[in-house]
Amino acid sequence: MRALRIIVRNPMSLLGLILVGIVVLSALLAPWIAPYPDHNGAVVDFLNNNRAPSLKNLMGTDLVGRDILSRIMYGYQISLVLGVIVLAIATPIGTLFGLIAGYRGGWVEIVLMRIVDIFLSIPPLVLAIAMMGVLEPTLTNAMLAVTLMWWPWYARLVYSIARGEREEGYVVAAEVIGASTWHIIFREILPNCLPAIITKMTLDMGFVIIIASSLSFLGLGVQPPTPDLGSMVAEGARYLPDSWWLTVFPGLSILVAVFGFNLLGDGLREALEVQS
Amino acid sequence: MSQLVGILVRRIGISVVVLIGVSMLIFAIARIIPGDPARIALGPNATAEQIAKLRGEMHLDENIVIQYGFFIKDLVSGDLGTSLYTNRPVTLDIAQFLPATLELVFLAGVIMVGLGLPLGILAARFRNKWPDHLVRALALLTVSAPSFVWAVILMLLCAYYLPLFPIAGRLSDIYEIERVTGFLTIDTLIAGNVAAFLDVWHHLILPAVALALSGIGQAARLTRANMVETYEKPYIEMAQAYGFFPHRIARIYAFKPSLIPSLTIIGLDFAAMLGNAFLVEAVFAWPGLSRYGVNVILRKDLNAIMGTVLIIALTFLIVNIIVDLLIAVLNPRIRHSTRVQS
């Protein structure tokens, strides 16, 4: 609760909270508040195709006449679902890896962290692209590919904290009274890693959105007609500079969402630092 | 000096282990592909005998460990197989496309360091005043969009609306440059063609800036954070008490120790750029490795996919070794330590 108060008091993190709120609400309520709720699929309206922004279509229409604003709202749905699922899988795996490597030390630490190094030594996007190269480009596979490249970052973060905590008095005390390894890892060390993990998850929502939209920008992610911000930019890029609204609005909508999560994440980090 | 050699040897050793791991990972990914690689390679009209023959050549009937052994054997002798997309050895394809990508990524790296570090220093020196707020807001903004969005925005603003830069490609059609290194910035100089040399740079700047933007923000944020921490150290206070000029304190006493942690992350950002080059090259029709990579992926060209990923991982590992050596040179605690640190 105190953390929330600190966030609201800082204008930048408040802006982040508002942006994230707008993105989440427009995604959740898209079927009810989107101007053209049926434009999320393979709808065509050639009478109104490729229209510049107007009062009727605030962000213009795409090449087959669909309202871009409505499709951006549905695009947010895909991005957020993907982000939540990727983080929900990658975070526990990476955390467990990092906790074990950091607490056990010795050869366990060496083997586990070398595995992490291997994943980290392929540029994240390249690994995801290679995965999508051999798999079929679907939403599920995109999640799989992004998750595969994401967990090592949590392993490294948690590992660096856990290794520091290993020597702390409270851990040694728990060992002396005969607590089990699992008890020490989950009940003693994990709570001290949580603030860092939560902050990273907030910041990472933005980065997952970036990576996922990058995949679909290259045609390796979510496939049309499902609205996705990255593939909207890719489709429109061929019609620059005349039909600028095809690319500029989807591109800016990615920027707004990620900027919001970054501001909020930064604010959260400061708030949690103040608290501890 | 001997410490540096020790670090170098150690780092190369670790890199070899990591590279073997990467090859296993890529090999595993390539083998989880649904369907028969030989059938995919030959297309739908292949006869059963052709497929059986290719399966034999690709060692697909052996067990997975032996298959990996053959893969490594070819790899060590510099053979990455034949690309199904270009029908040429993958090594030849990579040699053709890699220089264009490296040129772009290196310039982007230079821009990232050249702008990111000074902006970070500026923000730390004037922390909690307006230059700090401005730099932090801009830095956060630049890291908040994928590089293809920046590429599209820069292209729209600086190539279409204000025609300052060319829209696409590496070199205008009017120039014919003999290929020596594949790096056009060097090849034009070898050819002694100054006009073409300038034209190459003219083409390079916009894509490189698009690629560098999020890295600049990252580097500035990090440098600021590290420097603010350094500013709280007692020796800075002492330097201030001695009445040293603030810019001298910022540049010499606060910057150098802050640079060390920043460098590690800059190495990682470089890796991110190798990946993001895929996006920027797509927007600017840049004839680099990334475009080759996407083409071979869309054709499920396994040899070429594995070769491309391996070469990118190798480039990244080399950069990281350089970064580690730089850190060792900068950090007296490592430079003068009697034993090599882990």
Coordinates of C-alpha atoms in Angstrom, one line a residue:
Chain A
M1 CA 0.0 0.0 0.0
R2 CA 2.8 2.3 0.9
A3 CA 4.5 1.4 -2.4
L4 CA 1.4 2.5 -4.3
R5 CA 1.3 5.8 -2.5
I6 CA 5.0 6.5 -3.4
I7 CA 4.2 5.7 -7.1
V8 CA 1.1 7.9 -7.2
R9 CA 3.1 10.8 -5.7
N10 CA 5.8 10.7 -8.4
P11 CA 4.4 12.3 -11.6
M12 CA 6.5 10.1 -13.9
S13 CA 5.4 6.8 -12.4
L14 CA 1.8 8.2 -12.1
L15 CA 2.0 8.8 -15.9
G16 CA 3.2 5.2 -16.2
L17 CA 0.3 3.9 -14.1
I18 CA -2.2 5.9 -16.2
L19 CA -0.7 4.6 -19.5
V20 CA -0.7 1.0 -18.4
G21 CA -4.3 1.5 -17.1
I22 CA -5.4 2.8 -20.5
V23 CA -3.6 0.0 -22.4
V24 CA -5.0 -2.7 -20.1
L25 CA -8.6 -1.3 -20.0
S26 CA -8.7 -0.8 -23.8
A27 CA -7.5 -4.4 -24.2
L28 CA -10.0 -5.8 -21.7
L29 CA -13.0 -3.8 -22.9
A30 CA -12.2 -3.9 -26.6
P31 CA -15.3 -5.9 -27.5
W32 CA -17.5 -3.3 -25.9
I33 CA -15.7 0.0 -26.5
A34 CA -13.9 -0.4 -29.8
P35 CA -15.6 1.7 -32.5
Y36 CA -15.8 -1.3 -34.8
P37 CA -15.7 -4.4 -32.6
D38 CA -16.1 -6.8 -35.5
H39 CA -12.9 -5.5 -37.2
N40 CA -10.6 -7.9 -35.3
G41 CA -11.0 -10.6 -37.8
A42 CA -11.1 -11.1 -41.6
V43 CA -13.6 -8.3 -42.3
V44 CA -13.3 -6.4 -45.5
D45 CA -14.9 -3.1 -46.4
F46 CA -13.4 -2.0 -49.6
L47 CA -15.6 1.0 -49.9
N48 CA -13.7 2.5 -47.0
N49 CA -10.2 1.2 -47.5
N50 CA -7.0 3.1 -46.8
R51 CA -8.7 6.2 -45.5
A52 CA -6.8 8.9 -43.7
P53 CA -7.8 9.6 -40.1
S54 CA -11.2 11.3 -39.8
L55 CA -13.9 11.6 -37.2
K56 CA -15.4 8.3 -38.4
N57 CA -12.1 6.5 -38.1
L58 CA -9.9 8.3 -35.7
M59 CA -6.7 6.5 -36.8
G60 CA -7.8 5.8 -40.4
T61 CA -8.5 2.5 -42.0
D62 CA -6.2 -0.2 -43.3
L63 CA -5.9 -1.6 -46.8
V64 CA -9.1 -3.7 -46.6
G65 CA -11.1 -1.0 -44.8
R66 CA -10.8 -2.1 -41.2
D67 CA -10.7 0.6 -38.4
I68 CA -7.1 0.9 -37.2
L69 CA -8.0 2.1 -33.7
S70 CA -10.2 -1.0 -33.1
R71 CA -7.5 -3.3 -34.4
I72 CA -4.9 -1.6 -32.1
M73 CA -7.2 -2.3 -29.1
Y74 CA -7.4 -6.0 -30.1
G75 CA -3.7 -5.9 -30.8
Y76 CA -3.1 -4.9 -27.2
Q77 CA -5.1 -8.0 -26.1
I78 CA -2.7 -10.3 -28.0
S79 CA 0.4 -8.5 -26.6
L80 CA -0.8 -8.5 -23.0
V81 CA -1.9 -12.2 -23.1
L82 CA 1.5 -13.1 -24.6
G83 CA 3.4 -11.0 -22.0
V84 CA 1.5 -12.4 -19.0
I85 CA 1.9 -16.1 -20.2
V86 CA 5.6 -15.7 -21.1
L87 CA 6.4 -14.2 -17.7
A88 CA 4.2 -16.6 -15.8
I89 CA 6.3 -19.5 -17.2
A90 CA 9.7 -17.9 -17.5
T91 CA 9.8 -16.3 -14.0
P92 CA 9.3 -19.5 -11.9
I93 CA 11.8 -21.5 -14.0
G94 CA 14.5 -18.8 -14.0
T95 CA 13.9 -18.1 -10.3
L96 CA 14.3 -21.8 -9.3
F97 CA 17.4 -22.1 -11.4
G98 CA 18.9 -19.0 -9.9
L99 CA 18.0 -20.0 -6.3
I100 CA 19.5 -23.5 -6.6
A101 CA 22.7 -22.2 -8.3
G102 CA 23.1 -19.4 -5.9
Y103 CA 22.5 -21.3 -2.7
R104 CA 24.1 -24.6 -3.5
G105 CA 27.3 -23.3 -5.0
G106 CA 30.1 -25.7 -6.1
W107 CA 29.7 -27.7 -9.3
V108 CA 25.9 -27.3 -9.3
E109 CA 26.5 -23.5 -9.6
I110 CA 29.1 -23.9 -12.3
V111 CA 26.9 -26.3 -14.4
L112 CA 23.7 -24.3 -14.0
M113 CA 25.2 -20.9 -14.7
R114 CA 27.1 -22.2 -17.8
I115 CA 23.8 -23.4 -19.2
V116 CA 22.4 -19.9 -18.5
D117 CA 25.5 -18.4 -20.2
I118 CA 24.8 -20.4 -23.3
F119 CA 21.3 -19.1 -23.6
L120 CA 22.5 -15.5 -22.9
S121 CA 25.2 -15.7 -25.5
I122 CA 22.7 -15.9 -28.4
P123 CA 21.1 -12.5 -28.9
P124 CA 17.6 -12.9 -27.5
L125 CA 15.8 -12.0 -30.7
V126 CA 18.0 -14.3 -32.8
L127 CA 17.2 -17.2 -30.6
A128 CA 13.5 -16.5 -30.8
I129 CA 13.8 -16.0 -34.6
A130 CA 15.6 -19.3 -35.0
M131 CA 13.0 -21.1 -32.9
M132 CA 10.2 -19.6 -35.0
G133 CA 12.2 -20.7 -38.0
V134 CA 11.7 -24.3 -37.3
L135 CA 8.3 -24.1 -35.7
E136 CA 5.1 -23.0 -37.3
P137 CA 4.3 -19.3 -36.8
T138 CA 1.4 -19.4 -34.3
L139 CA 0.7 -17.5 -31.1
T140 CA 1.5 -20.6 -28.9
N141 CA 4.9 -21.1 -30.6
A142 CA 5.7 -17.4 -30.4
M143 CA 5.1 -17.7 -26.6
L144 CA 7.3 -20.8 -26.5
A145 CA 10.1 -19.1 -28.4
V146 CA 10.0 -15.9 -26.2
T147 CA 9.8 -18.0 -23.0
L148 CA 12.9 -20.0 -24.0
M149 CA 14.9 -16.8 -24.3
W150 CA 13.5 -15.2 -21.3
W151 CA 14.0 -17.4 -18.3
P152 CA 17.8 -17.1 -18.2
W153 CA 17.6 -13.5 -17.3
Y154 CA 15.6 -14.3 -14.2
A155 CA 18.1 -17.1 -13.4
R156 CA 20.9 -14.6 -13.5
L157 CA 19.1 -11.9 -11.5
V158 CA 18.0 -14.3 -8.7
Y159 CA 21.4 -16.1 -8.7
S160 CA 23.2 -12.9 -8.1
I161 CA 21.0 -12.1 -5.1
A162 CA 20.9 -15.6 -3.7
R163 CA 24.7 -15.9 -3.9
G164 CA 24.9 -12.8 -1.7
E165 CA 22.4 -14.1 0.8
R166 CA 24.0 -17.5 1.1
E167 CA 26.5 -16.1 3.7
E168 CA 24.0 -14.0 5.6
G169 CA 23.4 -14.7 9.3
Y170 CA 19.7 -15.7 8.9
V171 CA 20.6 -18.4 6.3
V172 CA 23.4 -19.7 8.4
A173 CA 21.1 -19.8 11.5
A174 CA 18.5 -21.7 9.6
E175 CA 21.1 -24.2 8.5
V176 CA 22.3 -24.6 12.1
I177 CA 18.8 -25.5 13.4
G178 CA 18.6 -28.1 10.6
A179 CA 16.2 -26.5 8.2
S180 CA 15.9 -28.4 4.8
T181 CA 17.5 -27.0 1.7
W182 CA 14.0 -26.4 0.2
H183 CA 12.9 -24.5 3.3
I184 CA 16.0 -22.3 3.1
I185 CA 15.6 -21.7 -0.6
F186 CA 11.9 -20.9 -0.6
R187 CA 11.2 -19.5 2.9
E188 CA 14.4 -17.7 3.7
I189 CA 16.1 -16.6 0.4
L190 CA 13.2 -16.3 -2.0
P191 CA 11.3 -13.5 0.0
N192 CA 14.5 -11.4 -0.3
C193 CA 14.5 -11.8 -4.1
L194 CA 10.9 -10.9 -4.6
P195 CA 11.1 -7.1 -4.8
A196 CA 13.7 -7.4 -7.6
I197 CA 11.7 -10.1 -9.4
I198 CA 8.5 -8.1 -9.3
T199 CA 10.3 -4.9 -10.6
K200 CA 11.9 -6.9 -13.4
M201 CA 8.5 -8.4 -14.3
T202 CA 6.9 -5.0 -14.7
L203 CA 9.8 -3.8 -16.8
D204 CA 9.8 -7.0 -18.8
M205 CA 6.1 -6.7 -19.8
G206 CA 7.3 -3.9 -22.0
F207 CA 10.2 -5.9 -23.4
V208 CA 8.1 -9.0 -24.1
I209 CA 5.8 -6.7 -26.0
I210 CA 8.8 -5.4 -28.0
I211 CA 10.1 -8.9 -28.8
A212 CA 6.7 -10.3 -29.7
S213 CA 5.9 -7.4 -32.0
S214 CA 9.4 -7.8 -33.5
L215 CA 8.7 -11.4 -34.3
S216 CA 5.4 -10.6 -36.0
F217 CA 7.0 -7.7 -37.8
L218 CA 9.3 -10.2 -39.5
G219 CA 6.3 -12.4 -40.3
L220 CA 7.3 -15.0 -37.7
G221 CA 4.8 -14.4 -35.0
V222 CA 1.0 -14.1 -34.8
Q223 CA -0.5 -14.5 -38.3
P224 CA -3.1 -12.3 -40.0
P225 CA -6.0 -11.7 -39.8
T226 CA -5.4 -11.7 -36.0
P227 CA -4.6 -8.1 -35.2
D228 CA -1.0 -7.7 -34.1
L229 CA 0.8 -4.4 -33.7
G230 CA 4.1 -5.7 -35.2
S231 CA 2.5 -7.1 -38.3
M232 CA 0.4 -4.0 -38.8
V233 CA 3.6 -1.9 -38.9
A234 CA 5.1 -4.4 -41.4
E235 CA 2.1 -4.3 -43.7
G236 CA 1.9 -0.6 -43.7
A237 CA 5.6 0.1 -44.2
R238 CA 5.3 -0.7 -47.9
Y239 CA 2.8 2.2 -48.3
L240 CA 5.0 4.9 -46.8
P241 CA 5.0 7.8 -47.0
D242 CA 1.5 8.3 -48.4
S243 CA -0.5 6.1 -46.1
W244 CA 1.5 7.0 -43.0
W245 CA -1.4 6.2 -40.6
L246 CA -1.0 2.4 -41.4
T247 CA 2.4 2.3 -39.7
V248 CA 2.6 5.4 -37.4
F249 CA -0.4 4.6 -35.2
P250 CA 0.4 0.9 -34.6
G251 CA 4.1 1.9 -34.0
L252 CA 3.2 4.6 -31.6
S253 CA 0.8 2.3 -29.8
I254 CA 3.7 -0.1 -29.1
L255 CA 5.7 2.9 -27.8
V256 CA 2.9 4.0 -25.5
A257 CA 2.4 0.6 -23.9
V258 CA 6.1 -0.1 -23.4
F259 CA 6.8 3.4 -22.1
G260 CA 4.0 3.0 -19.6
F261 CA 5.3 -0.3 -18.3
N262 CA 8.9 1.1 -18.1
L263 CA 7.7 4.2 -16.2
L264 CA 5.7 2.1 -13.8
G265 CA 8.6 -0.4 -13.4
D266 CA 11.0 2.4 -12.6
G267 CA 8.6 3.9 -10.1
L268 CA 8.1 0.5 -8.5
R269 CA 11.8 0.0 -8.1
E270 CA 12.2 3.3 -6.3
A271 CA 9.2 2.6 -4.1
L272 CA 10.5 -0.8 -3.1
E273 CA 14.0 0.6 -2.5
V274 CA 12.5 3.2 -0.2
Q275 CA 10.5 0.5 1.6
S276 CA 13.4 -1.8 2.3
Chain B
M1 CA 50.5 -7.9 -18.8
S2 CA 50.6 -11.5 -17.8
Q3 CA 47.3 -11.0 -16.0
L4 CA 45.7 -9.8 -19.2
V5 CA 47.0 -12.9 -21.0
G6 CA 45.6 -15.1 -18.2
I7 CA 42.2 -13.4 -18.5
L8 CA 42.3 -13.7 -22.3
V9 CA 43.1 -17.5 -22.2
R10 CA 40.4 -18.1 -19.5
R11 CA 37.8 -16.1 -21.5
I12 CA 38.6 -18.0 -24.7
G13 CA 38.3 -21.3 -22.8
I14 CA 34.9 -20.3 -21.4
S15 CA 33.8 -19.1 -24.9
V16 CA 34.7 -22.4 -26.5
V17 CA 32.6 -24.2 -23.9
V18 CA 29.7 -21.8 -24.4
L19 CA 30.1 -22.2 -28.2
I20 CA 29.8 -26.0 -27.9
G21 CA 26.7 -25.5 -25.8
V22 CA 25.3 -23.1 -28.4
S23 CA 25.9 -25.6 -31.1
M24 CA 24.1 -28.3 -29.1
L25 CA 21.2 -26.0 -28.5
I26 CA 20.9 -25.0 -32.1
F27 CA 21.3 -28.7 -33.1
A28 CA 18.5 -29.6 -30.8
I29 CA 16.2 -26.9 -32.1
A30 CA 16.9 -27.9 -35.7
R31 CA 16.0 -31.5 -34.8
I32 CA 12.7 -30.8 -33.1
I33 CA 11.4 -29.6 -36.4
P34 CA 8.3 -31.6 -37.3
G35 CA 8.7 -33.6 -40.5
D36 CA 11.7 -35.1 -42.3
P37 CA 14.5 -32.6 -43.0
A38 CA 15.4 -34.5 -46.1
R39 CA 11.9 -34.4 -47.5
I40 CA 11.7 -30.7 -46.7
A41 CA 15.0 -30.1 -48.4
L42 CA 14.0 -31.9 -51.6
G43 CA 10.5 -30.4 -51.9
P44 CA 7.2 -32.2 -52.5
N45 CA 8.1 -33.8 -55.8
A46 CA 11.1 -35.9 -54.6
T47 CA 11.0 -39.7 -55.1
A48 CA 11.5 -42.1 -52.2
E49 CA 15.0 -43.1 -53.5
Q50 CA 16.1 -39.4 -53.6
I51 CA 14.9 -38.9 -50.0
A52 CA 16.6 -42.1 -48.8
K53 CA 19.8 -41.0 -50.5
L54 CA 19.8 -37.6 -48.9
R55 CA 18.9 -39.1 -45.5
G56 CA 22.0 -41.2 -45.9
E57 CA 24.1 -38.1 -46.8
M58 CA 22.7 -36.1 -43.9
H59 CA 23.3 -39.1 -41.5
L60 CA 19.6 -38.9 -40.5
D61 CA 19.3 -42.6 -40.0
E62 CA 22.0 -42.6 -37.3
N63 CA 21.1 -41.9 -33.6
I64 CA 21.1 -38.3 -32.5
V65 CA 24.5 -38.4 -30.7
I66 CA 26.2 -39.6 -33.9
Q67 CA 24.4 -37.0 -35.9
Y68 CA 25.7 -34.3 -33.6
G69 CA 29.2 -35.8 -34.0
F70 CA 29.0 -35.5 -37.8
F71 CA 27.7 -32.0 -37.4
I72 CA 30.6 -31.0 -35.2
K73 CA 33.1 -32.7 -37.5
D74 CA 31.9 -30.7 -40.4
L75 CA 31.8 -27.5 -38.3
V76 CA 35.4 -27.8 -37.2
S77 CA 36.5 -28.3 -40.8
G78 CA 34.7 -25.1 -41.7
D79 CA 31.8 -26.8 -43.5
L80 CA 28.3 -25.6 -42.6
G81 CA 26.6 -27.5 -45.3
T82 CA 24.8 -26.2 -48.4
S83 CA 22.0 -23.7 -48.3
L84 CA 18.8 -24.9 -49.9
Y85 CA 17.8 -21.3 -50.6
T86 CA 20.9 -20.2 -52.5
N87 CA 22.3 -23.7 -53.4
R88 CA 25.7 -22.5 -52.3
P89 CA 27.9 -23.4 -49.2
V90 CA 26.5 -21.6 -46.2
T91 CA 30.0 -20.3 -45.3
L92 CA 30.1 -18.5 -48.7
D93 CA 26.7 -17.0 -48.1
I94 CA 27.6 -15.8 -44.7
A95 CA 30.9 -14.4 -46.0
Q96 CA 28.9 -12.4 -48.5
F97 CA 26.2 -11.0 -46.2
L98 CA 28.0 -10.7 -42.8
P99 CA 30.2 -7.6 -43.6
A100 CA 27.1 -5.4 -44.4
T101 CA 25.6 -6.3 -41.1
L102 CA 28.8 -5.9 -39.1
E103 CA 29.3 -2.5 -40.7
L104 CA 25.9 -1.4 -39.6
V105 CA 26.2 -2.9 -36.1
F106 CA 29.7 -1.5 -35.5
L107 CA 28.6 2.0 -36.4
A108 CA 25.5 1.7 -34.2
G109 CA 27.8 0.5 -31.4
V110 CA 30.0 3.5 -31.8
I111 CA 27.0 5.8 -31.8
M112 CA 25.6 4.1 -28.7
V113 CA 28.8 4.5 -26.7
G114 CA 29.6 8.0 -28.2
L115 CA 26.3 9.5 -27.3
G116 CA 25.1 7.2 -24.5
L117 CA 28.0 7.6 -22.1
P118 CA 28.3 11.5 -22.4
L119 CA 24.5 11.8 -21.9
G120 CA 24.8 9.6 -18.8
I121 CA 27.7 11.7 -17.4
L122 CA 25.7 14.9 -18.1
A123 CA 22.7 13.5 -16.3
A124 CA 24.7 12.4 -13.3
R125 CA 26.6 15.6 -13.0
F126 CA 23.4 17.6 -13.0
R127 CA 21.4 15.0 -11.1
N128 CA 17.9 16.0 -10.2
K129 CA 18.2 19.2 -12.2
W130 CA 16.6 19.7 -15.6
P131 CA 19.3 18.1 -17.8
D132 CA 19.0 15.0 -15.7
H133 CA 15.2 14.9 -16.0
L134 CA 15.4 15.5 -19.8
V135 CA 18.1 12.8 -20.4
R136 CA 16.2 10.3 -18.2
A137 CA 12.9 10.9 -20.0
L138 CA 14.4 10.7 -23.4
A139 CA 16.4 7.6 -22.5
L140 CA 13.3 5.9 -21.2
L141 CA 11.4 6.9 -24.4
T142 CA 14.1 5.4 -26.7
V143 CA 14.2 2.1 -25.0
S144 CA 10.4 1.9 -25.1
A145 CA 10.0 1.1 -28.8
P146 CA 11.4 -1.8 -31.0
S147 CA 14.0 -0.6 -33.5
F148 CA 11.7 -1.2 -36.4
V149 CA 9.4 1.5 -35.1
W150 CA 12.4 3.9 -34.8
A151 CA 13.5 2.9 -38.2
V152 CA 10.1 3.6 -39.7
I153 CA 9.8 7.0 -37.9
L154 CA 13.3 8.1 -38.8
M155 CA 12.8 7.0 -42.4
L156 CA 9.5 9.0 -42.6
L157 CA 11.0 12.1 -41.0
C158 CA 14.6 12.2 -42.4
A159 CA 14.2 10.5 -45.7
Y160 CA 10.7 11.2 -47.0
Y161 CA 9.5 14.5 -45.4
L162 CA 13.0 16.0 -45.1
P163 CA 15.0 14.2 -47.8
L164 CA 18.3 14.4 -46.0
F165 CA 19.2 10.7 -46.3
P166 CA 18.6 8.0 -48.9
I167 CA 15.6 5.7 -48.3
A168 CA 17.2 2.3 -48.7
G169 CA 20.3 0.3 -49.7
R170 CA 24.0 0.5 -49.0
L171 CA 25.3 2.3 -52.1
S172 CA 23.7 4.3 -55.0
D173 CA 23.5 2.4 -58.3
I174 CA 25.8 4.8 -60.1
Y175 CA 28.8 3.4 -58.3
E176 CA 30.5 0.1 -59.1
I177 CA 32.9 -1.0 -56.4
E178 CA 35.1 -4.1 -56.6
R179 CA 34.4 -6.4 -53.7
V180 CA 37.6 -6.9 -51.6
T181 CA 36.6 -7.1 -47.9
G182 CA 32.8 -6.7 -48.3
F183 CA 33.0 -3.7 -46.0
L184 CA 32.0 -0.9 -48.4
T185 CA 33.6 1.8 -46.2
I186 CA 36.9 0.0 -46.8
D187 CA 36.3 -1.2 -50.3
T188 CA 35.5 2.3 -51.6
L189 CA 38.8 3.6 -50.1
I190 CA 40.7 0.7 -51.7
A191 CA 39.1 1.7 -55.0
G192 CA 40.2 5.3 -54.2
N193 CA 36.6 6.5 -54.9
V194 CA 35.9 9.3 -52.5
A195 CA 32.5 10.1 -53.9
A196 CA 31.4 6.5 -53.4
F197 CA 33.0 6.5 -49.9
L198 CA 30.9 9.5 -48.9
D199 CA 27.8 7.9 -50.5
V200 CA 28.3 4.7 -48.3
W201 CA 28.4 6.8 -45.2
H202 CA 25.3 8.7 -46.3
H203 CA 23.5 5.4 -46.6
L204 CA 24.8 4.1 -43.3
I205 CA 23.9 6.9 -40.9
L206 CA 20.1 6.6 -40.8
P207 CA 19.9 2.8 -40.3
A208 CA 22.7 2.9 -37.8
V209 CA 21.0 5.6 -35.7
A210 CA 17.7 3.7 -35.8
L211 CA 19.6 0.6 -34.6
A212 CA 21.5 2.5 -31.9
L213 CA 18.6 4.5 -30.4
S214 CA 17.5 2.1 -27.7
G215 CA 21.1 1.3 -26.9
I216 CA 21.9 5.0 -26.4
G217 CA 19.0 5.2 -23.9
Q218 CA 20.2 2.0 -22.2
A219 CA 23.8 3.2 -22.0
A220 CA 22.8 6.7 -20.7
R221 CA 20.5 5.3 -18.0
L222 CA 23.2 2.8 -16.8
T223 CA 26.0 5.3 -16.8
R224 CA 23.9 7.8 -14.9
A225 CA 22.9 5.2 -12.3
N226 CA 26.5 4.0 -11.8
M227 CA 27.9 7.5 -11.5
V228 CA 25.3 8.6 -9.1
E229 CA 26.4 5.7 -6.9
T230 CA 30.0 6.7 -7.3
Y231 CA 29.3 10.3 -6.4
E232 CA 28.3 9.1 -2.9
K233 CA 31.8 7.6 -2.3
P234 CA 34.0 9.5 0.2
Y235 CA 36.8 10.0 -2.2
I236 CA 34.6 12.2 -4.4
E237 CA 33.6 14.2 -1.4
M238 CA 37.3 14.7 -0.7
A239 CA 38.0 15.8 -4.3
Q240 CA 35.1 18.2 -3.9
A241 CA 36.5 19.4 -0.6
Y242 CA 39.9 20.0 -2.3
G243 CA 38.0 22.4 -4.7
F244 CA 38.6 20.4 -7.9
F245 CA 36.5 21.6 -10.8
P246 CA 33.2 19.8 -11.0
H247 CA 33.8 18.8 -14.7
R248 CA 37.2 17.4 -13.7
I249 CA 35.6 15.3 -10.9
A250 CA 32.9 14.1 -13.3
R251 CA 35.2 13.2 -16.1
I252 CA 38.1 11.6 -14.2
Y253 CA 37.1 10.6 -10.7
A254 CA 33.5 9.6 -11.0
F255 CA 33.3 8.4 -14.6
K256 CA 36.1 5.8 -14.8
P257 CA 34.9 3.5 -12.0
S258 CA 31.3 3.9 -13.2
L259 CA 32.4 2.8 -16.7
I260 CA 33.3 -0.7 -15.6
P261 CA 29.8 -2.0 -14.8
S262 CA 28.4 -0.1 -17.8
L263 CA 30.8 -1.9 -20.2
T264 CA 29.4 -5.3 -19.3
I265 CA 25.9 -4.2 -20.2
I266 CA 27.2 -2.5 -23.3
G267 CA 28.5 -5.8 -24.5
L268 CA 25.0 -7.3 -23.9
D269 CA 23.5 -4.4 -25.8
F270 CA 25.7 -5.2 -28.7
A271 CA 24.2 -8.7 -28.7
A272 CA 20.8 -7.1 -28.8
M273 CA 21.8 -5.0 -31.8
L274 CA 22.9 -8.1 -33.7
G275 CA 19.3 -9.3 -33.3
N276 CA 17.7 -6.0 -33.9
A277 CA 19.7 -5.6 -37.1
F278 CA 17.1 -8.1 -38.4
L279 CA 14.4 -5.5 -38.0
V280 CA 16.3 -2.4 -39.2
E281 CA 17.7 -4.3 -42.3
A282 CA 14.1 -5.2 -43.2
V283 CA 13.0 -1.6 -43.1
F284 CA 15.9 -0.1 -45.0
A285 CA 16.3 -3.0 -47.5
W286 CA 19.8 -3.5 -46.2
P287 CA 21.5 -6.5 -48.0
G288 CA 22.9 -8.0 -44.8
L289 CA 23.0 -11.3 -42.9
S290 CA 19.7 -10.6 -41.2
R291 CA 17.8 -10.4 -44.4
Y292 CA 19.4 -13.6 -45.5
G293 CA 18.5 -15.1 -42.1
V294 CA 14.8 -14.3 -42.5
N295 CA 14.8 -15.6 -46.0
V296 CA 16.3 -18.9 -45.0
I297 CA 14.0 -19.2 -42.0
L298 CA 10.9 -18.7 -44.2
R299 CA 12.2 -21.5 -46.4
K300 CA 13.1 -23.8 -43.4
D301 CA 16.6 -24.0 -44.7
L302 CA 18.1 -25.8 -41.7
N303 CA 21.9 -25.6 -42.6
A304 CA 21.7 -21.9 -43.3
I305 CA 19.6 -21.2 -40.1
M306 CA 22.2 -23.1 -37.9
G307 CA 25.1 -21.4 -39.7
T308 CA 23.6 -17.9 -39.2
V309 CA 22.9 -18.4 -35.5
L310 CA 26.3 -19.9 -34.9
I311 CA 28.1 -17.0 -36.6
I312 CA 26.1 -14.4 -34.7
A313 CA 26.9 -16.2 -31.4
L314 CA 30.5 -16.3 -32.3
T315 CA 30.6 -12.6 -33.1
F316 CA 28.9 -11.9 -29.8
L317 CA 31.4 -14.0 -27.9
I318 CA 34.3 -12.2 -29.5
V319 CA 32.9 -8.8 -28.6
N320 CA 32.4 -10.0 -25.0
I321 CA 36.0 -11.1 -24.8
I322 CA 37.1 -7.6 -26.0
V323 CA 34.8 -6.1 -23.4
D324 CA 36.3 -8.2 -20.6
L325 CA 39.8 -7.3 -21.6
L326 CA 38.8 -3.6 -21.7
I327 CA 37.4 -4.0 -18.2
A328 CA 40.6 -5.6 -17.0
V329 CA 42.6 -2.8 -18.5
L330 CA 40.4 -0.2 -16.9
N331 CA 40.2 -1.8 -13.5
P332 CA 43.4 -1.6 -11.5
R333 CA 42.1 -4.2 -9.1
I334 CA 42.1 -6.8 -11.9
R335 CA 45.1 -5.4 -13.7
H336 CA 47.4 -5.6 -10.7
S337 CA 45.9 -8.7 -9.0
T338 CA 48.4 -11.5 -8.5
R339 CA 45.9 -14.2 -9.3
V340 CA 43.4 -14.3 -12.1
Q341 CA 40.0 -13.5 -10.7
S342 CA 37.0 -15.7 -11.3

